[in-house]
C-alpha cells in the first residue's frame, strides 16, 4: 500500500520540484515540509525512462537479512544483565537544525523509543541518563529499571548551551559504573552532536580508565567523524557510527537494544539472589514503598522484607533484593536460544516442485504467488522446510522468536500412523 | 477474505482466531464427547458471524502431531487427520501461526478488524513448550492481541492463565462442560470495545513465581545464573545449564574458553 501512495505522488513530483526551486529562499513552514521530505529521492528510473518508486520492500528485506546474518554468525554468550548509561550531548551544537526540528529534539524522541525498546528486550537491565551541557556532565537519572522515569527526564529538559566535554561525561559515568556488581555488563551509549570536546585534562587517560573498568563505550555521531570518538570506541570495544539522516539515526540507536555479545572477561559469571514476589490479594491495603502511597490491592510483596512494591521488575527499596517475575526471565530466553535464519528459496526450485510444495506461506497463509501468478521471493526454515513469506520472516525473527513450522511438528519424529480423523 | 465491499470497519468488527484442541487423548477421556463439544463451538462461531456481518473467523485445529495447517474460513469446514502422540497439544505452534496470520491482517491496511485469539484447550500443558509459548505471549502482548482461553481440562492450565493475564484476555474454566455454549456466548462473544462495559470473569491469582531448575520446586527467592538465567533454589558452584563456574576464584578456566569465542567476532 506504501507503493500505491508513492505511485500516486508520481505525477506531482515534478511540479513540486519546480516549486522548490522558485521559492527556495524564504520558504513557509508548509513549503519546507515538501522540500525536506525529498519525495523525489524515493523514485528511480526504470529501463523505459518511467519513474517508479524504489522497491522499498526488497531493499528493506535485504537490509534485514544482512543484520540477521551478522547477528547469528557467531552464537556466543550474550550480556543479558546490562547497566547502560545514555549520554546525551546538549551542547550548543545540538541546536543545529539539520535534523528537524533540531538535533536535540530528534535525539530525545529516539532516545525515548530506545528506552522502551531496551527495557522490553532487557527486562533485567538498568539504564541511567547523563547530559552534557556547558562543558559539564550532569546526571539526569540514576540507574534504574523503570522506563517512565527516564522518559520523563529526557522529555522534560530540552535546552542546550555551551560546549561538550567527552572527558567529563566519561569520568562521571565511570564513577557510577565502577560500583555495579561484577556480573553486570557496563555500557555507555553517547549521542554526540558536537565536533569538538572541551576537556579539563588528558582524555586519553580517561579512555584507558574506562578500558580498565571494562566499560563498553559506543558513540553515535550526528555531525562528522571525530578521531577521539573513534579511538574511544576502538579501545573499549564499542561501536562508532555517524547518522546520515533521521531514519538512519533511529536504526543506529535501536541497534543497541538487543544484548551485545558478552566478553567473558568483562563480566564474571555469578549467581544473583533474586526474589519472586507474589501478587498481593485483591482487597489488601498497604503503603507501597516506591510511591509512598496507600494502595488497595494490585501490588507485589517482597518475599524477604514484606515491603509492597507496585511494579516488577524492580529492586526492593527496603532490603535491596532484585524482584522479578518468571515471565521477565522468560522474555530474555529468546536471546539465548535464537531461531536460525531462514534460507532464501530459489524461485526455480519453487516452480519445479510446485505441485508438491505448498503455495501459501506457512505462517500467514498468504499465497506465495505474487501478482500475475509469478512466484515472489520466499524463505524456508532449514529445520522444518516450511515456506514463509518475507513479511512473516521478519516478524518471526524480530518479534515472535518461534518458527511456526518447527513448533507445529515438535513431535513428528515419533513414528505414528497419521490416518486418524 | 478481504471481500468486505468497502472497508467499513467500526471498532466492533472483530477477527476471531479460534485455536481448537483436537487432541484425541484428551477427548477420548473427557466427560464431554468431542462431537458435542464441536456442535457447541460451531453454534458459537455462527453466532459470532451473526453479530456483525463483517466479523471474520479463522479456526486452527491443533492436534498432537501436527498443528493444523488447515484454516477454516467462515463456514467451510475442513477436517484434519489428527495423529497420535504425546498427550499435550502443540499450543505454541498454533499460537505462532495465529500471530503470523494476525500480522498479515495488520499489514492489510489501516482499517482492519480487531483481532483476538480464543484458545479452546483440553489437554494439559507441555512443559517443553514453555519458552516458545512465552515468546508467543510476549509477541501478542506487543501487538495488543488479547488471548482468551477456555480450558476444558480438570486442573487449571498455568500457560493459558499466564497468556490471558499478560495479554489482557479472559481465562475461563467452565464448571459445567455441558453448558459450554452458554459460557462461550456470554464471555467470549463480545468484541473488544464492548468488553469495557462488561463484568467479565477476573483472573483469580495468577502465580508468577518461578520454579527452580534443580528440584522443580516453586520458590520465593532463588539464585539466577547471570549468564544463562537459570533458576536455582540453592547456591551452586557451577551452573548445570551453561557450565559457567561462579565466583571470582574459579572463573579462570571458563573465561579463557569464552574469551577465545568472543575474540572471534
XYZ file of C-alpha atoms in Angstrom:
686
model
C 0.000 0.000 0.000
C 3.005 2.199 0.543
C 3.932 1.749 -3.044
C 0.466 2.734 -4.085
C 0.744 6.026 -2.302
C 4.082 6.765 -3.804
C 2.755 5.937 -7.208
C 0.030 8.473 -6.748
C 2.615 11.055 -5.833
C 4.407 10.175 -9.005
C 2.623 12.696 -11.130
C 3.007 15.539 -8.703
C 6.662 15.159 -8.071
C 7.864 17.182 -10.977
C 5.664 20.107 -10.074
C 6.943 20.069 -6.532
C 10.447 20.128 -7.814
C 9.883 23.335 -9.709
C 8.098 24.950 -6.809
C 11.042 24.298 -4.590
C 13.469 25.889 -6.950
C 11.418 29.017 -7.256
C 10.793 29.575 -3.606
C 13.875 28.135 -2.065
C 14.771 31.448 -0.445
C 12.066 32.209 2.101
C 10.103 29.027 2.499
C 6.970 28.904 4.547
C 6.778 26.052 7.008
C 4.349 24.067 4.917
C 6.509 24.508 1.851
C 9.557 23.400 3.710
C 7.774 20.169 4.533
C 7.898 19.302 0.858
C 11.475 20.395 0.461
C 12.584 18.383 3.445
C 10.763 15.235 2.581
C 12.635 14.983 -0.712
C 9.959 12.727 -2.074
C 11.711 12.684 -5.445
C 14.607 10.830 -3.890
C 12.424 7.803 -3.357
C 11.972 7.431 -7.098
C 14.063 5.535 -9.562
C 14.048 5.406 -13.320
C 13.358 2.096 -14.987
C 14.597 0.863 -18.385
C 11.946 2.715 -20.348
C 12.554 6.002 -18.588
C 9.486 5.860 -16.380
C 9.688 6.992 -12.809
C 8.900 4.281 -10.303
C 9.027 4.168 -6.577
C 12.111 2.427 -5.282
C 11.269 -1.122 -4.359
C 11.422 -0.469 -0.670
C 10.281 -3.858 0.417
C 13.050 -5.872 -1.135
C 15.566 -3.239 -0.117
C 14.272 -3.336 3.410
C 14.338 -7.090 3.449
C 17.876 -7.274 2.108
C 18.966 -4.923 4.850
C 17.235 -7.019 7.448
C 18.820 -10.226 6.161
C 22.233 -8.643 6.450
C 21.536 -7.633 10.022
C 20.274 -11.089 10.848
C 23.295 -12.751 9.348
C 25.633 -10.507 11.243
C 23.830 -11.287 14.460
C 23.748 -15.023 14.062
C 27.121 -15.803 12.538
C 28.591 -16.296 15.948
C 26.454 -17.967 18.532
C 28.160 -16.637 21.545
C 27.277 -15.646 25.018
C 25.177 -12.522 25.340
C 25.380 -9.988 28.115
C 21.862 -10.194 29.448
C 22.253 -8.139 32.586
C 23.296 -4.714 31.369
C 23.951 -1.456 33.096
C 23.767 1.231 30.459
C 24.311 4.944 30.724
C 22.942 7.005 27.869
C 24.934 10.219 27.481
C 23.132 12.905 25.519
C 25.042 15.882 24.195
C 23.068 19.055 24.921
C 25.824 21.442 23.922
C 25.007 24.271 21.556
C 25.826 22.005 18.623
C 22.650 20.129 19.499
C 20.535 23.076 18.479
C 21.602 22.732 14.829
C 18.619 22.406 12.565
C 19.997 19.884 10.079
C 17.714 17.360 11.734
C 14.140 18.604 12.138
C 13.162 20.307 14.355
C 16.639 20.236 15.888
C 19.247 17.659 16.707
C 18.280 17.514 20.353
C 14.590 17.168 19.553
C 15.264 14.254 17.255
C 17.675 12.667 19.692
C 15.223 12.977 22.568
C 12.463 11.428 20.505
C 14.532 8.438 19.545
C 16.042 8.011 22.984
C 12.524 7.690 24.316
C 11.737 4.953 21.813
C 15.057 3.328 22.582
C 14.462 3.255 26.326
C 11.130 1.491 25.881
C 12.610 -0.983 23.427
C 15.607 -1.541 25.671
C 13.502 -2.483 28.662
C 11.312 -4.665 26.541
C 14.304 -6.618 25.341
C 16.341 -6.488 28.538
C 13.940 -6.718 31.446
C 16.747 -7.376 33.906
C 18.875 -4.415 32.904
C 19.105 -0.853 34.121
C 19.554 2.479 32.409
C 20.777 5.861 33.578
C 20.815 9.193 31.768
C 23.564 11.791 31.617
C 23.521 15.115 29.814
C 26.471 17.239 28.691
C 25.928 20.963 28.800
C 28.204 23.974 29.247
C 31.233 21.705 29.341
C 29.910 19.819 32.358
C 28.169 16.477 32.645
C 25.049 16.116 34.747
C 23.210 13.053 35.935
C 19.642 13.266 34.719
C 18.515 9.966 36.201
C 20.291 7.330 38.249
C 20.483 3.736 37.086
C 17.018 2.308 37.297
C 14.660 -0.183 35.759
C 11.555 1.889 35.176
C 11.216 3.344 31.679
C 8.732 6.032 32.709
C 11.049 7.996 34.960
C 13.773 8.065 32.303
C 11.418 9.126 29.565
C 10.111 11.912 31.749
C 13.645 13.135 32.393
C 14.523 13.159 28.694
C 11.442 14.942 27.543
C 11.358 17.356 30.465
C 14.600 19.245 29.925
C 15.164 20.135 26.328
C 17.532 23.053 26.215
C 21.112 23.285 25.159
C 24.050 25.597 25.649
C 27.840 25.742 25.855
C 30.429 23.203 24.820
C 30.512 19.440 25.040
C 33.014 17.597 27.147
C 33.590 13.947 26.488
C 36.016 13.567 29.348
C 33.696 14.973 31.979
C 30.924 12.679 30.839
C 33.152 9.624 30.852
C 34.552 10.466 34.273
C 31.104 10.871 35.722
C 29.784 7.644 34.200
C 32.928 5.785 35.163
C 32.413 6.751 38.782
C 28.932 5.285 38.793
C 29.534 2.192 36.710
C 32.527 1.203 38.765
C 30.239 0.440 41.669
C 27.926 -2.001 39.995
C 28.302 -5.735 40.644
C 30.795 -7.661 38.575
C 28.271 -9.856 36.782
C 26.701 -6.823 35.101
C 27.795 -5.602 31.708
C 28.787 -1.957 31.819
C 27.941 0.089 28.792
C 27.826 3.712 27.747
C 25.975 4.976 24.713
C 26.963 8.502 23.750
C 24.843 10.555 21.367
C 27.292 13.199 20.306
C 26.328 16.280 18.330
C 29.419 18.446 18.773
C 32.525 18.355 16.616
C 34.885 19.033 19.464
C 35.385 18.208 23.085
C 36.365 20.709 25.740
C 38.187 18.761 28.430
C 39.817 19.717 31.693
C 42.581 17.082 31.464
C 44.009 14.306 29.361
C 41.160 12.417 27.770
C 43.449 9.531 26.804
C 43.882 8.739 30.473
C 40.116 8.677 30.922
C 39.737 6.343 27.988
C 42.303 3.986 29.466
C 40.497 4.169 32.787
C 37.243 3.150 31.100
C 39.010 0.354 29.321
C 40.404 -0.889 32.594
C 36.965 -0.812 34.195
C 35.590 -2.818 31.263
C 33.100 -0.226 30.206
C 31.965 -0.686 26.651
C 31.589 2.772 25.116
C 29.646 3.308 21.918
C 29.173 6.626 20.158
C 26.607 7.724 17.627
C 27.681 10.961 15.999
C 25.270 13.434 14.467
C 27.734 15.552 12.531
C 31.029 14.123 11.304
C 33.517 11.513 12.366
C 35.830 12.593 15.159
C 39.079 10.848 15.888
C 38.717 10.819 19.650
C 35.304 9.135 19.479
C 36.622 6.504 17.135
C 39.591 5.934 19.384
C 37.329 5.617 22.410
C 35.118 3.029 20.739
C 38.029 1.035 19.403
C 39.739 0.939 22.777
C 36.655 -0.101 24.722
C 35.108 -2.446 22.174
C 32.119 -0.322 21.334
C 30.563 0.752 18.062
C 31.023 4.115 16.377
C 28.652 5.282 13.700
C 27.621 8.569 12.171
C 23.957 9.100 11.486
C 23.237 10.180 7.917
C 19.626 11.144 8.422
C 16.819 10.609 10.863
C 15.792 7.062 9.894
C 19.439 6.072 9.977
C 19.847 7.606 13.420
C 16.841 5.637 14.611
C 18.284 2.401 13.264
C 21.647 3.114 14.840
C 20.163 3.807 18.249
C 17.871 0.795 18.186
C 20.785 -1.397 17.218
C 21.903 -1.053 20.818
C 18.695 -2.515 22.229
C 19.413 -6.231 21.786
C 22.064 -7.507 24.163
C 25.585 -7.311 22.700
C 27.872 -10.304 22.591
C 29.355 -10.661 26.024
C 33.060 -10.570 26.532
C 33.696 -13.050 29.250
C 36.437 -11.127 30.965
C 34.111 -8.133 31.127
C 31.655 -9.786 33.440
C 32.243 -12.620 35.818
C 29.593 -15.308 35.935
C 27.851 -15.306 39.237
C 24.698 -16.353 40.964
C 22.429 -13.462 41.722
C 19.942 -13.650 44.503
C 16.513 -12.650 43.309
C 13.044 -12.657 44.738
C 9.854 -13.775 43.046
C 7.154 -11.796 44.791
C 3.571 -12.902 44.806
C 0.747 -10.659 43.785
C -0.949 -9.127 46.754
C -4.549 -10.105 47.346
C -7.206 -8.007 45.630
C -8.561 -6.348 48.765
C -5.442 -5.882 50.870
C -4.419 -2.325 51.681
C -0.754 -1.405 52.005
C 1.551 1.543 51.557
C 3.828 0.919 48.626
C 7.491 1.581 49.154
C 8.029 3.172 45.754
C 5.419 5.944 45.746
C 4.752 6.060 49.497
C 1.030 5.938 48.883
C -1.621 3.717 50.324
C -2.978 1.402 47.679
C -5.710 -1.188 47.630
C -4.649 -4.467 46.098
C -2.631 -4.514 42.904
C 0.940 -4.842 44.015
C 3.637 -7.276 44.932
C 5.107 -8.199 48.285
C 8.847 -8.598 48.658
C 9.428 -12.141 49.914
C 12.304 -11.081 52.167
C 11.159 -7.932 53.912
C 7.448 -7.969 53.044
C 7.518 -4.432 51.667
C 4.972 -3.619 48.992
C 6.104 -2.593 45.514
C 3.891 -1.502 42.640
C 5.542 -2.996 39.622
C 8.123 -5.518 38.541
C 10.977 -5.763 37.783
C 12.451 -3.547 40.429
C 14.783 -3.515 43.350
C 13.216 -3.609 46.774
C 13.611 -0.163 48.320
C 13.932 -1.624 51.790
C 16.194 -4.664 51.513
C 17.701 -4.208 48.042
C 16.621 -7.602 46.747
C 16.070 -7.732 42.993
C 12.416 -8.527 42.447
C 11.281 -10.110 39.198
C 8.597 -12.430 37.933
C 9.150 -15.543 35.910
C 7.786 -14.010 32.674
C 10.563 -11.429 32.847
C 13.132 -14.171 32.799
C 11.250 -15.922 30.030
C 11.354 -12.774 27.957
C 15.135 -12.945 27.884
C 15.361 -16.577 26.900
C 14.952 -15.936 23.199
C 18.293 -14.139 23.191
C 19.846 -17.368 24.396
C 18.002 -19.653 22.002
C 17.701 -17.601 18.830
C 15.923 -19.180 15.915
C 18.031 -19.932 12.886
C 17.906 -17.546 9.928
C 15.726 -18.855 7.153
C 17.223 -19.718 3.789
C 16.114 -17.847 0.753
C 14.475 -20.291 -1.595
C 15.338 -20.026 -5.254
C 12.383 -19.439 -7.479
C 13.217 -22.147 -9.995
C 13.126 -24.810 -7.331
C 9.813 -23.483 -6.278
C 8.343 -23.714 -9.732
C 9.670 -27.207 -10.407
C 8.047 -28.695 -7.397
C 5.026 -26.507 -7.492
C 2.745 -29.455 -7.186
C 4.455 -30.722 -4.129
C 5.281 -27.619 -2.170
C 2.512 -25.630 -0.564
C 1.814 -22.424 -2.384
C 0.948 -20.438 0.701
C 3.158 -19.028 3.420
C 3.022 -21.410 6.352
C 2.668 -18.567 8.821
C 0.023 -16.252 7.438
C -1.469 -18.459 4.696
C -0.830 -15.686 2.193
C -0.332 -17.051 -1.282
C 3.322 -17.034 -2.239
C 2.403 -16.365 -5.816
C 2.721 -12.687 -6.458
C 0.690 -10.617 -8.890
C 0.334 -12.338 -12.259
C 0.877 -15.750 -10.649
C 4.597 -15.148 -10.602
C 6.205 -16.705 -7.574
C 7.515 -13.975 -5.305
C 10.569 -14.266 -3.128
C 10.152 -16.542 -0.147
C 12.218 -18.161 2.563
C 12.299 -21.622 4.094
C 13.168 -22.752 7.584
C 16.219 -25.020 7.336
C 14.836 -27.230 10.094
C 11.233 -27.856 9.153
C 11.442 -26.886 5.442
C 8.263 -24.865 5.636
C 7.970 -21.861 3.357
C 7.364 -18.358 4.642
C 6.743 -15.018 3.024
C 9.155 -12.149 3.621
C 6.854 -10.309 5.992
C 6.454 -13.352 8.176
C 10.201 -13.901 8.045
C 10.795 -10.509 9.579
C 8.008 -10.892 12.102
C 9.190 -14.338 13.148
C 12.777 -13.253 13.692
C 12.216 -9.833 15.195
C 9.164 -10.276 17.345
C 7.842 -13.803 17.610
C 11.102 -15.741 18.034
C 9.319 -19.010 17.239
C 9.236 -20.872 13.990
C 5.579 -21.848 13.489
C 6.655 -24.771 11.362
C 9.053 -26.236 13.906
C 6.602 -25.627 16.723
C 3.898 -27.463 14.825
C 5.978 -30.518 14.164
C 7.612 -30.800 17.520
C 6.924 -34.494 17.906
C 6.964 -35.504 14.290
C 9.939 -37.757 14.904
C 7.738 -40.168 16.818
C 6.674 -42.750 14.248
C 2.913 -42.912 14.141
C 0.197 -43.573 11.654
C -1.267 -40.275 10.579
C -4.567 -41.642 9.441
C -6.930 -40.556 12.172
C -9.844 -38.127 11.969
C -11.084 -12.827 2.621
C -10.802 -9.092 2.193
C -14.046 -9.286 0.324
C -15.762 -6.731 2.529
C -17.251 -4.378 -0.059
C -15.800 -1.184 1.269
C -13.767 -1.150 4.397
C -16.493 -0.062 6.738
C -14.770 -1.371 9.784
C -16.009 0.049 13.011
C -14.389 -0.653 16.335
C -16.690 -3.580 16.975
C -15.730 -5.617 13.937
C -13.654 -8.483 15.120
C -11.445 -11.161 13.724
C -11.624 -14.201 15.951
C -8.825 -16.728 15.732
C -10.059 -19.939 17.332
C -7.414 -22.456 18.303
C -9.211 -25.745 18.655
C -7.591 -28.525 20.613
C -8.258 -31.815 18.869
C -6.020 -33.964 20.990
C -7.544 -37.478 20.821
C -6.001 -38.399 24.163
C -7.933 -35.752 25.938
C -11.209 -36.081 24.086
C -11.378 -39.854 24.479
C -11.300 -39.446 28.245
C -13.348 -36.291 28.525
C -16.784 -36.182 30.095
C -17.995 -34.097 27.176
C -17.766 -36.050 23.902
C -15.888 -34.347 21.106
C -18.879 -34.300 18.773
C -20.923 -32.441 21.391
C -18.058 -30.050 22.003
C -17.809 -29.379 18.302
C -21.514 -28.670 17.965
C -21.263 -26.183 20.866
C -18.335 -24.484 19.185
C -19.974 -24.373 15.771
C -23.083 -22.769 17.189
C -20.873 -20.250 18.938
C -18.963 -19.471 15.756
C -22.186 -18.994 13.832
C -23.434 -16.613 16.456
C -20.229 -14.584 16.122
C -20.813 -14.312 12.406
C -24.355 -13.187 13.098
C -23.263 -10.445 15.481
C -21.719 -8.394 12.718
C -21.683 -9.224 9.063
C -18.079 -8.083 8.766
C -16.876 -10.356 11.555
C -14.343 -12.927 10.446
C -13.434 -16.230 11.972
C -10.346 -18.327 11.450
C -10.143 -21.756 13.032
C -6.875 -23.519 13.631
C -7.086 -27.165 14.548
C -4.396 -28.329 16.805
C -3.633 -31.993 17.203
C -0.676 -33.590 18.849
C 1.340 -34.450 15.799
C 0.767 -31.568 13.548
C -0.790 -28.300 14.408
C -3.455 -27.554 11.928
C -2.124 -26.239 8.704
C -5.767 -26.030 7.848
C -7.524 -22.801 8.182
C -11.251 -22.734 8.085
C -12.639 -19.513 6.842
C -16.168 -18.510 7.659
C -18.290 -21.571 7.307
C -16.429 -24.051 5.221
C -15.079 -26.837 7.324
C -12.078 -28.983 6.644
C -11.305 -31.795 8.956
C -7.763 -32.640 9.595
C -6.390 -36.015 10.362
C -5.135 -35.955 13.884
C -2.331 -38.265 14.728
C -1.344 -39.779 17.979
C 1.482 -38.608 20.113
C 2.319 -37.254 23.474
C -0.817 -36.154 25.286
C -0.159 -32.450 25.232
C -1.214 -30.279 22.374
C 1.032 -28.042 20.354
C -0.261 -24.771 21.682
C 2.971 -22.990 20.764
C 2.718 -23.865 17.092
C -0.867 -22.825 16.655
C -0.328 -19.629 18.650
C 2.614 -18.762 16.413
C 0.598 -19.392 13.283
C -2.313 -17.373 14.572
C 0.001 -14.456 15.326
C 1.538 -14.601 11.855
C -1.932 -14.510 10.397
C -2.862 -11.546 12.567
C 0.251 -9.694 11.433
C -0.934 -10.167 7.881
C -4.278 -8.635 8.821
C -2.417 -5.711 10.398
C -0.415 -5.273 7.213
C -3.549 -5.233 5.101
C -4.127 -1.568 5.805
C -5.043 0.969 8.429
C -8.596 -0.327 8.602
C -8.744 -3.883 9.750
C -10.944 -5.885 12.101
C -9.897 -6.088 15.737
C -8.126 -9.425 16.124
C -8.318 -11.640 19.169
C -7.350 -15.211 19.874
C -9.512 -17.788 21.614
C -7.846 -20.971 22.817
C -10.188 -23.871 23.406
C -7.900 -26.237 25.180
C -8.478 -29.535 26.872
C -5.163 -31.265 27.245
C -2.601 -30.330 29.850
C 0.423 -28.084 29.386
C 3.523 -29.433 27.730
C 6.427 -28.090 29.809
C 8.840 -28.390 26.867
C 6.857 -25.711 25.059
C 7.284 -23.164 27.837
C 9.801 -20.879 26.133
C 8.003 -20.995 22.797
C 4.655 -20.220 24.374
C 6.103 -17.362 26.383
C 7.664 -15.928 23.209
C 4.287 -16.071 21.514
C 2.582 -14.479 24.507
C 5.005 -11.552 24.549
C 4.627 -11.057 20.846
C 0.852 -10.994 21.252
C 1.164 -8.551 24.125
C 3.303 -6.335 21.977
C 0.840 -6.204 19.126
C -2.005 -5.813 21.653
C -3.785 -9.005 20.734
C -5.643 -10.447 23.717
C -5.540 -14.202 24.158
C -8.760 -15.553 25.627
C -8.715 -19.066 26.893
C -11.361 -21.574 27.777
C -9.847 -24.570 29.480
C -11.851 -27.792 29.435
C -9.449 -29.983 31.398
C -9.600 -30.891 35.043
C -6.848 -28.728 36.527
C -6.108 -25.147 35.603
C -3.651 -24.564 32.800
C -0.821 -22.366 34.037
C 0.236 -21.476 30.486
C -3.178 -20.268 29.451
C -3.656 -18.388 32.711
C -0.415 -16.534 32.110
C -1.264 -15.955 28.465
C -4.604 -14.394 29.270
C -3.262 -12.396 32.182
C -0.304 -10.915 30.289
C -2.237 -10.087 27.137
C -5.335 -8.808 28.921
C -7.624 -11.600 27.812
C -10.107 -13.672 29.769
C -9.337 -17.069 31.246
C -12.295 -19.299 31.965
C -12.628 -22.844 33.177
C -16.257 -23.874 32.751
C -17.716 -25.552 35.801
C -20.373 -27.343 33.746
C -18.831 -28.559 30.472
C -22.296 -29.454 29.185
C -23.249 -25.819 29.204
C -20.230 -24.823 27.176
C -22.215 -22.864 24.633
C -23.592 -20.579 27.292
C -20.127 -19.906 28.692
C -18.808 -19.197 25.236
C -21.560 -16.822 24.229
C -21.660 -14.882 27.483
C -17.929 -14.489 27.978
C -16.152 -14.733 24.649
C -18.637 -13.437 22.100
C -18.350 -9.747 22.853
C -15.998 -7.605 20.828
C -13.097 -5.844 22.467
C -14.794 -2.470 22.538
C -17.844 -3.739 24.401
C -15.744 -5.602 26.912
C -15.012 -2.412 28.743
C -18.657 -2.236 29.816
C -18.981 -5.824 30.938
C -18.177 -7.588 34.154
C -16.109 -10.456 32.816
C -14.568 -13.168 34.961
C -11.454 -11.871 36.702
C -8.330 -13.923 36.859
C -8.055 -15.334 40.350
C -4.420 -15.008 41.355
C -2.016 -15.983 38.628
C 1.101 -17.393 40.192
C 4.150 -15.727 38.703
C 6.618 -17.398 40.975
C 9.282 -19.379 39.264
C 10.219 -22.970 39.855
C 13.861 -23.869 40.204
C 15.601 -25.943 37.581
C 17.156 -28.313 40.073
C 14.177 -29.580 42.083
C 11.203 -28.085 40.171
C 10.051 -26.513 43.403
C 8.186 -23.219 43.368
C 10.355 -20.711 45.156
C 10.066 -17.232 46.652
C 13.700 -16.298 46.467
C 16.314 -18.007 44.432
C 19.604 -17.649 42.623
C 19.842 -16.748 38.949
C 22.839 -17.602 36.807
C 23.995 -14.312 35.336
C 24.988 -15.964 32.059
C 22.003 -18.097 31.114
C 19.363 -17.001 33.646
C 18.773 -20.485 35.019
C 16.993 -20.525 38.347
C 18.336 -22.454 41.322
C 16.989 -22.738 44.826
C 20.404 -23.139 46.457
C 23.837 -21.695 45.805
C 25.771 -23.870 43.419
C 29.383 -23.688 42.374
C 28.715 -24.391 38.740
C 25.735 -23.751 36.530
C 24.238 -27.037 35.408
C 22.745 -25.469 32.283
C 25.552 -23.457 30.733
C 28.534 -24.742 32.653
C 29.778 -21.383 33.895
C 31.702 -21.504 37.111
C 30.579 -18.977 39.657
C 32.708 -16.751 41.805
C 35.953 -14.982 41.078
C 38.313 -17.685 42.310
C 37.156 -20.342 39.884
C 36.355 -18.213 36.915
C 39.683 -18.588 35.139
C 39.002 -21.892 33.397
C 35.735 -20.740 31.942
C 36.872 -17.306 30.922
C 39.740 -18.483 28.759
C 37.363 -20.671 26.850
C 34.860 -17.911 26.288
C 37.479 -15.299 25.631
C 38.515 -17.210 22.581
C 34.969 -17.351 21.331
C 34.407 -13.694 21.913
C 37.538 -12.657 20.099
C 36.259 -14.417 17.002
C 33.685 -11.736 16.472
